[in-house]
mmCIF file of C-alpha atoms in Angstrom:
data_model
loop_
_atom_site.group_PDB
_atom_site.id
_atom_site.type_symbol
_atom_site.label_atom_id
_atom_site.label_comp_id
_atom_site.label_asym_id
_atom_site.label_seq_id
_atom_site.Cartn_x
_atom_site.Cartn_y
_atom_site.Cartn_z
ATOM 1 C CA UNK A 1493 -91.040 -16.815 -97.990
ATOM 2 C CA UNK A 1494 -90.571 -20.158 -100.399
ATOM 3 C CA UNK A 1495 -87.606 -18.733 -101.415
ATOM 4 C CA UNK A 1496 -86.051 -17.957 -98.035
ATOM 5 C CA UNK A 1497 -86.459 -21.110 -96.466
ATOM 6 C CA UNK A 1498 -84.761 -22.843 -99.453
ATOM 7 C CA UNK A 1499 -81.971 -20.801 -99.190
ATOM 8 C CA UNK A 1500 -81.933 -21.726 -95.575
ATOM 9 C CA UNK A 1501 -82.310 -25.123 -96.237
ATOM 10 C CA UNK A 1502 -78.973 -24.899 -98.336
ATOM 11 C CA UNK A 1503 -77.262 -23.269 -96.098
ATOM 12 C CA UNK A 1504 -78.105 -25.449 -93.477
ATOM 13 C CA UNK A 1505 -76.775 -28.611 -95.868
ATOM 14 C CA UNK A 1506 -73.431 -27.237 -96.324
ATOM 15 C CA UNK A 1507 -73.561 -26.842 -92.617
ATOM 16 C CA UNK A 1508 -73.616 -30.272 -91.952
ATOM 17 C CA UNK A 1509 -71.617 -31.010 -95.181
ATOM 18 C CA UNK A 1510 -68.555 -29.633 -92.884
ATOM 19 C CA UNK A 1511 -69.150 -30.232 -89.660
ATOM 20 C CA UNK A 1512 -71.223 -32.095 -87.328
ATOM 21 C CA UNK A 1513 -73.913 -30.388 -85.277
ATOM 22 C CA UNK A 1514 -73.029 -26.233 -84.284
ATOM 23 C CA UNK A 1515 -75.396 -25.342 -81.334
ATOM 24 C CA UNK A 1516 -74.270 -22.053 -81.418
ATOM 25 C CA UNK A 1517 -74.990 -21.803 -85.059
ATOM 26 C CA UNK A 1518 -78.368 -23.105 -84.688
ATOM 27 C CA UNK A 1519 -79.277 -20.774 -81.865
ATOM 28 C CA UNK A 1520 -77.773 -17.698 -83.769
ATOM 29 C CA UNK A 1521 -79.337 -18.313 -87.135
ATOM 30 C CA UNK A 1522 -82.060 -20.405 -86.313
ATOM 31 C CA UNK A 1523 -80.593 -22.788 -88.689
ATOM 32 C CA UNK A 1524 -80.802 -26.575 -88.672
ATOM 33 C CA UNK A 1525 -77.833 -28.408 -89.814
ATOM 34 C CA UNK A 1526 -79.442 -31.310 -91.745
ATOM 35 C CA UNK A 1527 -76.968 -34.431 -92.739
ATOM 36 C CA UNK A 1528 -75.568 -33.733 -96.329
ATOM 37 C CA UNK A 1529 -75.085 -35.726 -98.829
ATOM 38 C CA UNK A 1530 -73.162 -34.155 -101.711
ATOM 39 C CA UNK A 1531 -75.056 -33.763 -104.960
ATOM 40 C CA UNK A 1532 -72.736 -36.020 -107.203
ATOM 41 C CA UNK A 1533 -70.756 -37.594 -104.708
ATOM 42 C CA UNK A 1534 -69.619 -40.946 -105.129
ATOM 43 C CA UNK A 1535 -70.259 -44.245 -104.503
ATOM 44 C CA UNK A 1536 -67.743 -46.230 -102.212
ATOM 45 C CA UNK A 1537 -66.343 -46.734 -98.688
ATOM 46 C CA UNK A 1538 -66.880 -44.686 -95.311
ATOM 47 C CA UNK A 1539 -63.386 -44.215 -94.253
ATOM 48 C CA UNK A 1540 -62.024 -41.971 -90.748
ATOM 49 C CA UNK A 1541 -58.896 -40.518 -89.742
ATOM 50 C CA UNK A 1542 -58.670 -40.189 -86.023
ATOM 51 C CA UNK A 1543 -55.801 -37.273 -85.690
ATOM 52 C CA UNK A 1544 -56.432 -36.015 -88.840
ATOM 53 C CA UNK A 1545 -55.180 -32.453 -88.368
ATOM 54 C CA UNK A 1546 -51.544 -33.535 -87.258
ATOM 55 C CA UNK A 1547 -48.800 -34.005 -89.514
ATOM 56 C CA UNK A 1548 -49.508 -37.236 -91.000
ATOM 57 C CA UNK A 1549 -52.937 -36.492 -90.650
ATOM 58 C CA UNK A 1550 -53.011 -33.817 -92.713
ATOM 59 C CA UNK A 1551 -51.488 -35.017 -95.891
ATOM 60 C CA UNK A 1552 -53.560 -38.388 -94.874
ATOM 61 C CA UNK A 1553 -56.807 -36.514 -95.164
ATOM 62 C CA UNK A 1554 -55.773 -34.944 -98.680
ATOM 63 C CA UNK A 1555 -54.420 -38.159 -100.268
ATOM 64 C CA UNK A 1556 -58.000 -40.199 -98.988
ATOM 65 C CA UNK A 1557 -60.261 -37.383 -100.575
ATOM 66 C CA UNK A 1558 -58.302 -37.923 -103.960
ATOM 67 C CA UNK A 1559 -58.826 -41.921 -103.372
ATOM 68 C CA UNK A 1560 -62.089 -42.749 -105.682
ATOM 69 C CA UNK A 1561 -62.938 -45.557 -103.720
ATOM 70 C CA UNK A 1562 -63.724 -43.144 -100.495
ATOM 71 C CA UNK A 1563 -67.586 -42.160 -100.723
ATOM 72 C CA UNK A 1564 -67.384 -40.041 -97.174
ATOM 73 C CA UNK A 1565 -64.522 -38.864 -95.477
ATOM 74 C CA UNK A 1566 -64.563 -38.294 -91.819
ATOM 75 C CA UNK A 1567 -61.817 -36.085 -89.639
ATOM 76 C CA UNK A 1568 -61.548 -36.280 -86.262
ATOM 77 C CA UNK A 1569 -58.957 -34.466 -84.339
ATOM 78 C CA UNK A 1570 -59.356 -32.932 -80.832
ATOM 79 C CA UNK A 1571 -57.534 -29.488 -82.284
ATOM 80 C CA UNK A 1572 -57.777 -27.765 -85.904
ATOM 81 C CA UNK A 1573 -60.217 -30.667 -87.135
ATOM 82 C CA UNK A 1574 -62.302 -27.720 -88.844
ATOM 83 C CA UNK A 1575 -59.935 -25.846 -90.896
ATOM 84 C CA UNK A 1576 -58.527 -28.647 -92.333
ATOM 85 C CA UNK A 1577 -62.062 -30.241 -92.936
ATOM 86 C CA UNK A 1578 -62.604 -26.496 -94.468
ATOM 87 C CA UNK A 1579 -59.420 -26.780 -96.892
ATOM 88 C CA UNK A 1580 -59.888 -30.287 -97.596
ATOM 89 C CA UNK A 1581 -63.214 -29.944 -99.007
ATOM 90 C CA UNK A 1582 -62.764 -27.771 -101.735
ATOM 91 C CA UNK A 1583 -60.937 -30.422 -103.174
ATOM 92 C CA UNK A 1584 -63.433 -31.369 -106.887
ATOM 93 C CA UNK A 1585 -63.255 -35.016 -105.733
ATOM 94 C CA UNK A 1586 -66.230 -37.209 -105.148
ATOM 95 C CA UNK A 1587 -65.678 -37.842 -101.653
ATOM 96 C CA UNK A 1588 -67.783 -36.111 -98.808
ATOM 97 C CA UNK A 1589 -65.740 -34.816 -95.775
ATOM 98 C CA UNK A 1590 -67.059 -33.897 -92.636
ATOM 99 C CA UNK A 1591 -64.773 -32.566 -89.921
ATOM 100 C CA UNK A 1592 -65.301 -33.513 -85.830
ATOM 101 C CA UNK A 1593 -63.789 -31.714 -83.363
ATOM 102 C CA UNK A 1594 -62.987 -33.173 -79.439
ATOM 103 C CA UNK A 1595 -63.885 -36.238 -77.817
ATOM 104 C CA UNK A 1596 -67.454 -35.336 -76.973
ATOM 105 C CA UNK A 1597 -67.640 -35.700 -81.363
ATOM 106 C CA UNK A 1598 -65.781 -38.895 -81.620
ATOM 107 C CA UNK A 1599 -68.464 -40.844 -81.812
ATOM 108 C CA UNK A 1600 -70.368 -39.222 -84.338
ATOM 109 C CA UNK A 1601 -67.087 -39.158 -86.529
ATOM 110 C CA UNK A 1602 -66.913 -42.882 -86.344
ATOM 111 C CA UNK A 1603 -70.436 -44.373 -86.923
ATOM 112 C CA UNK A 1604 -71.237 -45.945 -89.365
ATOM 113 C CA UNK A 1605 -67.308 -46.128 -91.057
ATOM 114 C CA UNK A 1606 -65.597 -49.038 -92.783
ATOM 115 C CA UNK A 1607 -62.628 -48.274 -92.169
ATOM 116 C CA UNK A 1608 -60.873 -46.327 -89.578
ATOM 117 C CA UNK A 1609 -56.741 -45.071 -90.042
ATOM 118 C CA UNK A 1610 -55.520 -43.971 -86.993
ATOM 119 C CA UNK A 1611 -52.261 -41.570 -87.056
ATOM 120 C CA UNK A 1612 -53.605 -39.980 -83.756
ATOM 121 C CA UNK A 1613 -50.585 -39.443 -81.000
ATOM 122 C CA UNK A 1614 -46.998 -37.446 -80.744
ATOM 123 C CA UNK A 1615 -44.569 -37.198 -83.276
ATOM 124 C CA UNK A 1616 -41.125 -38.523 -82.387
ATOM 125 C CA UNK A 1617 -38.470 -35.976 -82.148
ATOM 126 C CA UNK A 1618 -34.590 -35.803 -81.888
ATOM 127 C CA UNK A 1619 -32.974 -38.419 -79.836
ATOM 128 C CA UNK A 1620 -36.718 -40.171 -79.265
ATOM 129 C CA UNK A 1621 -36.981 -43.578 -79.112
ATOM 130 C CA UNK A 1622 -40.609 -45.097 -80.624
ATOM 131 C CA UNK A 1623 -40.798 -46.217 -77.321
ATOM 132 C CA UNK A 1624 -40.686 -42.744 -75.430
ATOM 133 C CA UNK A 1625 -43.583 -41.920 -77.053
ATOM 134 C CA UNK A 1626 -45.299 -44.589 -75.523
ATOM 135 C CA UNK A 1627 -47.202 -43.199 -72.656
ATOM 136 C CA UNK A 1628 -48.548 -41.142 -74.357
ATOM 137 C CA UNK A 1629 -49.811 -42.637 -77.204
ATOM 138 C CA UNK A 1630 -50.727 -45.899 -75.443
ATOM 139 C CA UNK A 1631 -53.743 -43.381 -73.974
ATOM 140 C CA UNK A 1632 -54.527 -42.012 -76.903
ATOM 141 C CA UNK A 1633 -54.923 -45.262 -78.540
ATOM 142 C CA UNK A 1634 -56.674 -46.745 -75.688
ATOM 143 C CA UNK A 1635 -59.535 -44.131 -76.009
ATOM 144 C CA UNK A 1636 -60.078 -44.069 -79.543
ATOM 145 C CA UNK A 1637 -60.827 -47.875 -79.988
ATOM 146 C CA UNK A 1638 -62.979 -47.870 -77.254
ATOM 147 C CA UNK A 1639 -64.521 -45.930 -79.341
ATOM 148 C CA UNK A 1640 -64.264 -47.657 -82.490
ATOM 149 C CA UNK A 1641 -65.259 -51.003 -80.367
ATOM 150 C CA UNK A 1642 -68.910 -49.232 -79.356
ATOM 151 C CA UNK A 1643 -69.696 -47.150 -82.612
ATOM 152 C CA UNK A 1644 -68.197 -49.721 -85.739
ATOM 153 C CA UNK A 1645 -66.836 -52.485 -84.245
ATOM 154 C CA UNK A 1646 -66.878 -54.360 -88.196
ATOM 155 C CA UNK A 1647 -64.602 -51.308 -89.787
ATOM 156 C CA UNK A 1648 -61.334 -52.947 -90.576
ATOM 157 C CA UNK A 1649 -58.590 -50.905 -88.334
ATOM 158 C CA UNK A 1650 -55.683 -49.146 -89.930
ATOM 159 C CA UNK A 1651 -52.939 -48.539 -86.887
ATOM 160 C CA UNK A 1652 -50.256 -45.921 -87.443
ATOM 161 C CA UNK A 1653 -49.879 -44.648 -83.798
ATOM 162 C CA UNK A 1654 -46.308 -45.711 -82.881
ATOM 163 C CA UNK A 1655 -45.089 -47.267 -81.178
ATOM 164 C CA UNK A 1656 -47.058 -49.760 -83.571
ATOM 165 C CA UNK A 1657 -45.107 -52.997 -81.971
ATOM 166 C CA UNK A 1658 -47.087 -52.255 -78.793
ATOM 167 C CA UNK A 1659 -49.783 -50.078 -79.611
ATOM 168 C CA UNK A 1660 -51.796 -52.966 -82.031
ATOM 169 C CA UNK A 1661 -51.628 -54.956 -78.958
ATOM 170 C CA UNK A 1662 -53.168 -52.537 -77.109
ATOM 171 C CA UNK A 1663 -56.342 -52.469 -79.337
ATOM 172 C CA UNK A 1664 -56.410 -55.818 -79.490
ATOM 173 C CA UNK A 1665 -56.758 -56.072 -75.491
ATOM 174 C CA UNK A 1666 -58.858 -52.733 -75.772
ATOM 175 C CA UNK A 1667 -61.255 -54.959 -78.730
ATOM 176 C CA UNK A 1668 -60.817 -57.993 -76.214
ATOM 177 C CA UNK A 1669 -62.210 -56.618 -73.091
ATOM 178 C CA UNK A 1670 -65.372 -54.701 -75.165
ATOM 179 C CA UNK A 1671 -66.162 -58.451 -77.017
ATOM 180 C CA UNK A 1672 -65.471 -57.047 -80.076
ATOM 181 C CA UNK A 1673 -61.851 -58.529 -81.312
ATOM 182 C CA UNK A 1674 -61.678 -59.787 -84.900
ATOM 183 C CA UNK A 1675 -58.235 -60.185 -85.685
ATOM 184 C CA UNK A 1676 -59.244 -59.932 -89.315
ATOM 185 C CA UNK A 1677 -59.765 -56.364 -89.132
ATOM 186 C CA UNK A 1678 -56.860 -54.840 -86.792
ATOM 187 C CA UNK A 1679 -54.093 -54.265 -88.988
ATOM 188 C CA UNK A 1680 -50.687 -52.401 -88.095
ATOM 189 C CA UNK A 1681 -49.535 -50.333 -90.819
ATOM 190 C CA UNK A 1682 -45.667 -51.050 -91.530
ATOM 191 C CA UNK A 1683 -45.980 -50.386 -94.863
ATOM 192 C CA UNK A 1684 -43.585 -46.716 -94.458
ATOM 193 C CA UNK A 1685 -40.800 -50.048 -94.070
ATOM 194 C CA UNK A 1686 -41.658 -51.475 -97.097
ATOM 195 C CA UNK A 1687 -42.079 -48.566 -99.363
ATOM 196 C CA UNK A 1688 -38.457 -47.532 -98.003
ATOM 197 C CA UNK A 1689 -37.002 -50.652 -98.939
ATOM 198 C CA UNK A 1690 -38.479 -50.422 -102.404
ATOM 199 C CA UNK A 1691 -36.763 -47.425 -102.572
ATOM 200 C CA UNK A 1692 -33.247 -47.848 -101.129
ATOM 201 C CA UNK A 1693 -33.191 -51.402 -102.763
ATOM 202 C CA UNK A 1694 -34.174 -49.880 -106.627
ATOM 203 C CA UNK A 1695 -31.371 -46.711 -105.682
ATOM 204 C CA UNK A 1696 -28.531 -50.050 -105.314
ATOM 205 C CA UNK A 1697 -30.271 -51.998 -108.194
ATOM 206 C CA UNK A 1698 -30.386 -48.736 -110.764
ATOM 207 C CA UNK A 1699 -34.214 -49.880 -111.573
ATOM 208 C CA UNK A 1700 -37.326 -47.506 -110.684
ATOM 209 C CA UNK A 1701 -38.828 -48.425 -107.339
ATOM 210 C CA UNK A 1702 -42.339 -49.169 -108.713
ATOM 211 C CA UNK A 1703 -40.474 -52.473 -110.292
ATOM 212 C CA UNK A 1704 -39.767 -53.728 -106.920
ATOM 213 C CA UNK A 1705 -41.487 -55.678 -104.107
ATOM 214 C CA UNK A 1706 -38.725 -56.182 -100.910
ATOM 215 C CA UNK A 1707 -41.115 -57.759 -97.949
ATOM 216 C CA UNK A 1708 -40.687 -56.588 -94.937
ATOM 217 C CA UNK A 1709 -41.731 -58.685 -91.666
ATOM 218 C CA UNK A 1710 -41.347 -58.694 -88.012
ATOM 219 C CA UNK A 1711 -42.408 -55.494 -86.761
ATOM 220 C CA UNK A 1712 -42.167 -51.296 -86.840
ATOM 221 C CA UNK A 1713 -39.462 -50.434 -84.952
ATOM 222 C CA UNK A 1714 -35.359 -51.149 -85.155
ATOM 223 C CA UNK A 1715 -34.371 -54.252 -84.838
ATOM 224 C CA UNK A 1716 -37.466 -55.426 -85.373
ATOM 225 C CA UNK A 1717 -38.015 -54.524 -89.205
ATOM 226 C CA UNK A 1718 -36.237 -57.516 -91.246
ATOM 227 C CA UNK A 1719 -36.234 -56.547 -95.146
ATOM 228 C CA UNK A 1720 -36.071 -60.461 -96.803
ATOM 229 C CA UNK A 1721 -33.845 -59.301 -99.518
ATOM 230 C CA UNK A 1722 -33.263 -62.635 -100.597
ATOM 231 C CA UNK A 1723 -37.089 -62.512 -101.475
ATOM 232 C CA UNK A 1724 -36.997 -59.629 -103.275
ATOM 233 C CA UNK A 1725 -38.394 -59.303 -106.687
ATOM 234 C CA UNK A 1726 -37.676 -59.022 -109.285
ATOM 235 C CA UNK A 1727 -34.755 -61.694 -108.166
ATOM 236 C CA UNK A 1728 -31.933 -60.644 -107.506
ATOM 237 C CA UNK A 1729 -28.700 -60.982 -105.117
ATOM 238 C CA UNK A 1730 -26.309 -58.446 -103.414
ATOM 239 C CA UNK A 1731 -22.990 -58.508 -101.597
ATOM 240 C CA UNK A 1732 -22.784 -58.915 -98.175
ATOM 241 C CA UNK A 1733 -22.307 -55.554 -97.867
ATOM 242 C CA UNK A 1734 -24.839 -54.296 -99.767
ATOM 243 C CA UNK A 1735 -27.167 -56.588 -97.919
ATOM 244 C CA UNK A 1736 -25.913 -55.072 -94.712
ATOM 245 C CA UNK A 1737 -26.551 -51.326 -95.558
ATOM 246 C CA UNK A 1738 -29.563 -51.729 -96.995
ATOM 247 C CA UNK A 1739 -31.031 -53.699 -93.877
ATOM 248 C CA UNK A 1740 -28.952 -51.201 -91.578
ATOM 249 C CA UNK A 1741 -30.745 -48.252 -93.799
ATOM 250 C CA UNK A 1742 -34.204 -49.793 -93.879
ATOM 251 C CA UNK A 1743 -34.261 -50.470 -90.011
ATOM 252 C CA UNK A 1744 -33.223 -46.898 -89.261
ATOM 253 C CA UNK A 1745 -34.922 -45.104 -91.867
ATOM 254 C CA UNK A 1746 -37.676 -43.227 -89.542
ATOM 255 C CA UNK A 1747 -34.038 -41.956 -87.279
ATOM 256 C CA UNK A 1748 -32.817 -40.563 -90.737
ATOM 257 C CA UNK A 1749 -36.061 -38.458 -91.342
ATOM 258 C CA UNK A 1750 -35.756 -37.225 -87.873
ATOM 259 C CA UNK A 1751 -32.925 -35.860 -87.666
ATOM 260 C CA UNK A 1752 -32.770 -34.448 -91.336
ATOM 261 C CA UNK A 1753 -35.671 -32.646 -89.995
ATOM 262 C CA UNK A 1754 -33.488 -31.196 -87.234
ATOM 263 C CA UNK A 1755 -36.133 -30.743 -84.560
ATOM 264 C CA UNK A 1756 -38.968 -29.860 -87.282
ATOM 265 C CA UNK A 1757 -40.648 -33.297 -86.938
ATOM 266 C CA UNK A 1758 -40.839 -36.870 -88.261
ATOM 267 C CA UNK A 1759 -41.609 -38.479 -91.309
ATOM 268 C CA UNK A 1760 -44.271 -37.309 -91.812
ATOM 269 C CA UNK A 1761 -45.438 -37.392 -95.448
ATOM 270 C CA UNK A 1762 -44.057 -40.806 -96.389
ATOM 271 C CA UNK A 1763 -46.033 -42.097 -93.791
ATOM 272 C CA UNK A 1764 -48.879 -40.528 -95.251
ATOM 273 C CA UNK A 1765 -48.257 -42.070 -98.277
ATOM 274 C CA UNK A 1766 -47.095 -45.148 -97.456
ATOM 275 C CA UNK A 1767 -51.014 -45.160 -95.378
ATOM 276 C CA UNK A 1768 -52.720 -44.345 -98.376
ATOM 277 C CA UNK A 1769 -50.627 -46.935 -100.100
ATOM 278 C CA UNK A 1770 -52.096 -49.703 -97.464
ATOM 279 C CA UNK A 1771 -55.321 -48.217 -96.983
ATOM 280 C CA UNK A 1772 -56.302 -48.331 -100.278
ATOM 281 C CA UNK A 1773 -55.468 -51.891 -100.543
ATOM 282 C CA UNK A 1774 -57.817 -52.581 -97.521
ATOM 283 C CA UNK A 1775 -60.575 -50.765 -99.878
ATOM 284 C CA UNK A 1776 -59.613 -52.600 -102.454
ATOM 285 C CA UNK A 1777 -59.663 -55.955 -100.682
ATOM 286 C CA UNK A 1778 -63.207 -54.817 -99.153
ATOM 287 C CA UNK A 1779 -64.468 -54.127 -102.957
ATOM 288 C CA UNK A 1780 -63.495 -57.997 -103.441
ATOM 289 C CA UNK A 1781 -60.507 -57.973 -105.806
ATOM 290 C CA UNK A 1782 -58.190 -60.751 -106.062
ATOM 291 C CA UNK A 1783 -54.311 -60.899 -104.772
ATOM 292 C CA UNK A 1784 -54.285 -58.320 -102.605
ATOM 293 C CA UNK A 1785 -51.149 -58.887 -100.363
ATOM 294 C CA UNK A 1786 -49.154 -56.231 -98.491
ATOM 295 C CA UNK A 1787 -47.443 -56.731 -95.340
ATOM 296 C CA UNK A 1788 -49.059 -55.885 -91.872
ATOM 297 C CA UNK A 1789 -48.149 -56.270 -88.125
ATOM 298 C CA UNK A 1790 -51.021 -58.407 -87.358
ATOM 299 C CA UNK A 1791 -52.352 -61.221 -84.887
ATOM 300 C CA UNK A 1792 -50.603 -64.050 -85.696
ATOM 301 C CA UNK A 1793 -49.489 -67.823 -85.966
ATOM 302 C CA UNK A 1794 -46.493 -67.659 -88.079
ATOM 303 C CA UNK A 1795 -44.054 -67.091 -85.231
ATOM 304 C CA UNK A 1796 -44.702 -68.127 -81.556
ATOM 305 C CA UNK A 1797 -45.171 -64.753 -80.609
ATOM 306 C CA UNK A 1798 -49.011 -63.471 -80.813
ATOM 307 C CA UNK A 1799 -48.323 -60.535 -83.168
ATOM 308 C CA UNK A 1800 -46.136 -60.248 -85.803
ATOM 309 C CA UNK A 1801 -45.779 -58.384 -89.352
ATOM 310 C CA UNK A 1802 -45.677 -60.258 -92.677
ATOM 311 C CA UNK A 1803 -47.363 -60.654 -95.761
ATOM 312 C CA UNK A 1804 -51.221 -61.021 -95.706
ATOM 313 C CA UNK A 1805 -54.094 -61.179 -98.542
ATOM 314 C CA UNK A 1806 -56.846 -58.645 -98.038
ATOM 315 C CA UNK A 1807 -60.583 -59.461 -99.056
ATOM 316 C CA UNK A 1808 -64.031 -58.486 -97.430
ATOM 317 C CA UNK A 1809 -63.615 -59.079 -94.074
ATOM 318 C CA UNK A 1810 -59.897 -57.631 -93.609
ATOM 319 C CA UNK A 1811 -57.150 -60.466 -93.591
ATOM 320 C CA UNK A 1812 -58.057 -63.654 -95.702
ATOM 321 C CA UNK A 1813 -55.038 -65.039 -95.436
ATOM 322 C CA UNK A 1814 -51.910 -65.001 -93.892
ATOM 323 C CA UNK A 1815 -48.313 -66.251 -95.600
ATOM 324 C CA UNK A 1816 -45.625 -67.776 -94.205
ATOM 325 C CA UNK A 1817 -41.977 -66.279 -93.859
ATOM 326 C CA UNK A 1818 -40.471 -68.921 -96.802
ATOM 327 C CA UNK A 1819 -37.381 -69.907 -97.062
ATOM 328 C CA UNK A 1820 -34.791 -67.609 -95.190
ATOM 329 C CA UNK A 1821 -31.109 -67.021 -95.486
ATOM 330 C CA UNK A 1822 -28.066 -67.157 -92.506
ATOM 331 C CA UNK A 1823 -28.187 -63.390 -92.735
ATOM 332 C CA UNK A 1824 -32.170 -63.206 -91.919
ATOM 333 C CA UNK A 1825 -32.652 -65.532 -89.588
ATOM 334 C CA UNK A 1826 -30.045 -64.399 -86.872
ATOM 335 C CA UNK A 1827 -32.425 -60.844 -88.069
ATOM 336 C CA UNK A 1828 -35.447 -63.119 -87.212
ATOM 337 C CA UNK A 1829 -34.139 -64.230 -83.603
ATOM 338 C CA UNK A 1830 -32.767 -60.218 -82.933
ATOM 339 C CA UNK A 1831 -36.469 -58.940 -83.866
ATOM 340 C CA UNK A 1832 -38.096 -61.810 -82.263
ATOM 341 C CA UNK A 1833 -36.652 -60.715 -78.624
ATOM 342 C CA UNK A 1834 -37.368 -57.086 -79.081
ATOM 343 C CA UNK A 1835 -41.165 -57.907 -80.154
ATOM 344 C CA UNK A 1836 -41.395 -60.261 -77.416
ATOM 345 C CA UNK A 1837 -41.182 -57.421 -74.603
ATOM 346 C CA UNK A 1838 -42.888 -54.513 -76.859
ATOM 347 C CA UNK A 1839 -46.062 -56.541 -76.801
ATOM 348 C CA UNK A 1840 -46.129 -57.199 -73.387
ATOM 349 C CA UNK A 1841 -45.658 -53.687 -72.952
ATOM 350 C CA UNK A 1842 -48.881 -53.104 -74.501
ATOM 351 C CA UNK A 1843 -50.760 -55.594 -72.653
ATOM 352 C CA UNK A 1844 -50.032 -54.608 -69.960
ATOM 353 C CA UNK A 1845 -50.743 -51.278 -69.845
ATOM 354 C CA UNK A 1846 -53.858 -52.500 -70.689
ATOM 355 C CA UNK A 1847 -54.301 -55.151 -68.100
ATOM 356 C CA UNK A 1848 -52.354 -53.771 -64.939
#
């Protein structure tokens, strides 16, 4: 008898190793799911991807389980949240995932978490605007930090949900209205911009693109994403011309991915990496190491408008400190004024939506 209910008992713990509470299971088998801990697992941060079984999700999910700073890994998605929890967790890395399906789970997925990434919404397809996608995704965004606001309102927030010049203020009104805003912890991931303009910059330059740091600033969308190449390191200068494609390229980068893809989707797994990228310098800036900075569409002073993306420092409690622009050329600031009007009615956008 001993040896049966120890068998059950393991059973039951790689139960709720996978997945949160299964009634069904429970009433079939007369099995209790019991909350696992991995034998072996590692020490480190609580981290959830809301949307994790879509397509940035998905690659998302696999990159954070290789990520040794991630102690438990949770997936939330309201469709296919199992299977991929299933697949991901073979992976032999130290992280424990657990998988949560439906909005009657999301809370469970997020107690408890440092850090939430949130890819969650619609991809945007051929001749889509980030802003068709809004309506949608403005929902979808709503709900999920209402969530985050009652279950961990101290995780620092990863945003990825596009359109991200308009959904960031959306949780921020969202945070707001629930008394839980810290703008220290709602971050805007724009980092897809930057790790393109790494990339197009070191293809003019001839150099690899781990050598260089272009920063990006203003916001996610168009206009609204001004590469300072005149800050780029490691120094260097470029033609008009060159500086001209390469902004033209950076700004319209997510377009090119589209419609490469022919229908098929968006980009996809850049963006996952690119979100691994920034999220693990959120872990590492919770961990307490020194000179963190990557650039983020945040709440902000430098500009008069209340959000805007540049460089920040990340430490323990999510934005330490924000930088200045710097010194600008001709060529960037008539970029700064063009970005500056689109962000202006983007954010009202997601106020209101919000607040009407």
């Amino acid at each position: 008898m001993q040896q049966n209910g120890d068998a059950n008992q393991r059973i039951a713990r790689i139960s709720g190793h996978l997945n949160p509470r299964n009634l069904q299971m429970e009433e079939s088998s007369g099995l209790q799911q019991v909350n696992c801990r991995a034998k072996g697992g590692s020490a480190g941060f609580r981290v959830a991807i809301l949307g994790a079984a879509g397509g940035i999700g998905q690659p998302l999910a696999m990159l954070m389980k290789m990520n040794p700073l991630v102690s438990v890994l949770h997936l939330y998605d309201v469709v296919n949240s199992p299977g991929v929890t299933a697949d991901i967790s073979h992976m032999d890395t130290g992280a424990v995932v657990r998988g949560f399906l439906g909005q009657n789970q999301l809370e469970n997925a997020l107690t408890g978490m440092d850090l939430v990434i949130i890819p969650a919404g619609v991809p945007r397809k051929p001749g889509m605007t980030r802003d068709d996608l809004f309506n949608i995704n403005a929902g979808i965004v709503k709900t999920l930090c209402e969530g985050v606001a009652k279950c961990c309102p101290k995780a620092i927030v990863n945003l990825i949900s596009n359109p991200v010049n308009s959904t960031v203020p959306i949780a921020a009104e969202v945070f707001k209205k629930s008394g839980t805003f810290d703008p220290k912890r709602l971050l805007g991931v724009t980092m897809l911009d930057v790790v393109r303009a790494n990339t197009f910059v070191a293809e003019v330059l001839g150099i690899d693109p781990r050598e260089v740091d272009v920063p990006v600033v203003g916001g996610h969308a168009g206009v609204t994403i001004l590469p300072l190449l005149s800050q780029v390191k490691p120094p260097c200068s470029f033609t008009p011309e060159e500086t001209d494609y390469l902004t033209v390229r950076i700004q319209n980068g997510g377009t090119e991915v589209v419609e490469a893809k022919a229908g098929a989707g968006s980009a996809t797994l850049s963006m996952a990496y690119a979100a691994v990228k920034f999220a693990d310098a959120c872990l590492r800036g919770l961990r307490g190491d020194a000179g963190v900075v990557q650039c983020a569409f945040v709440a902000s002073q430098v500009t008069e408008l209340p959000f805007f993306a540049s460089k920040v420092r990340l430490g323990r409690t999510g934005i330490a400190e924000i930088y200045p622009l710097g010194p600008l050329n001709a060529y960037e600031r008539i970029g700064l004024d063009k970005a500056k009007k689109e962000l202006a009615s983007s954010i009202e956008k997601g106020v209101s939506f919000i607040k009407k």
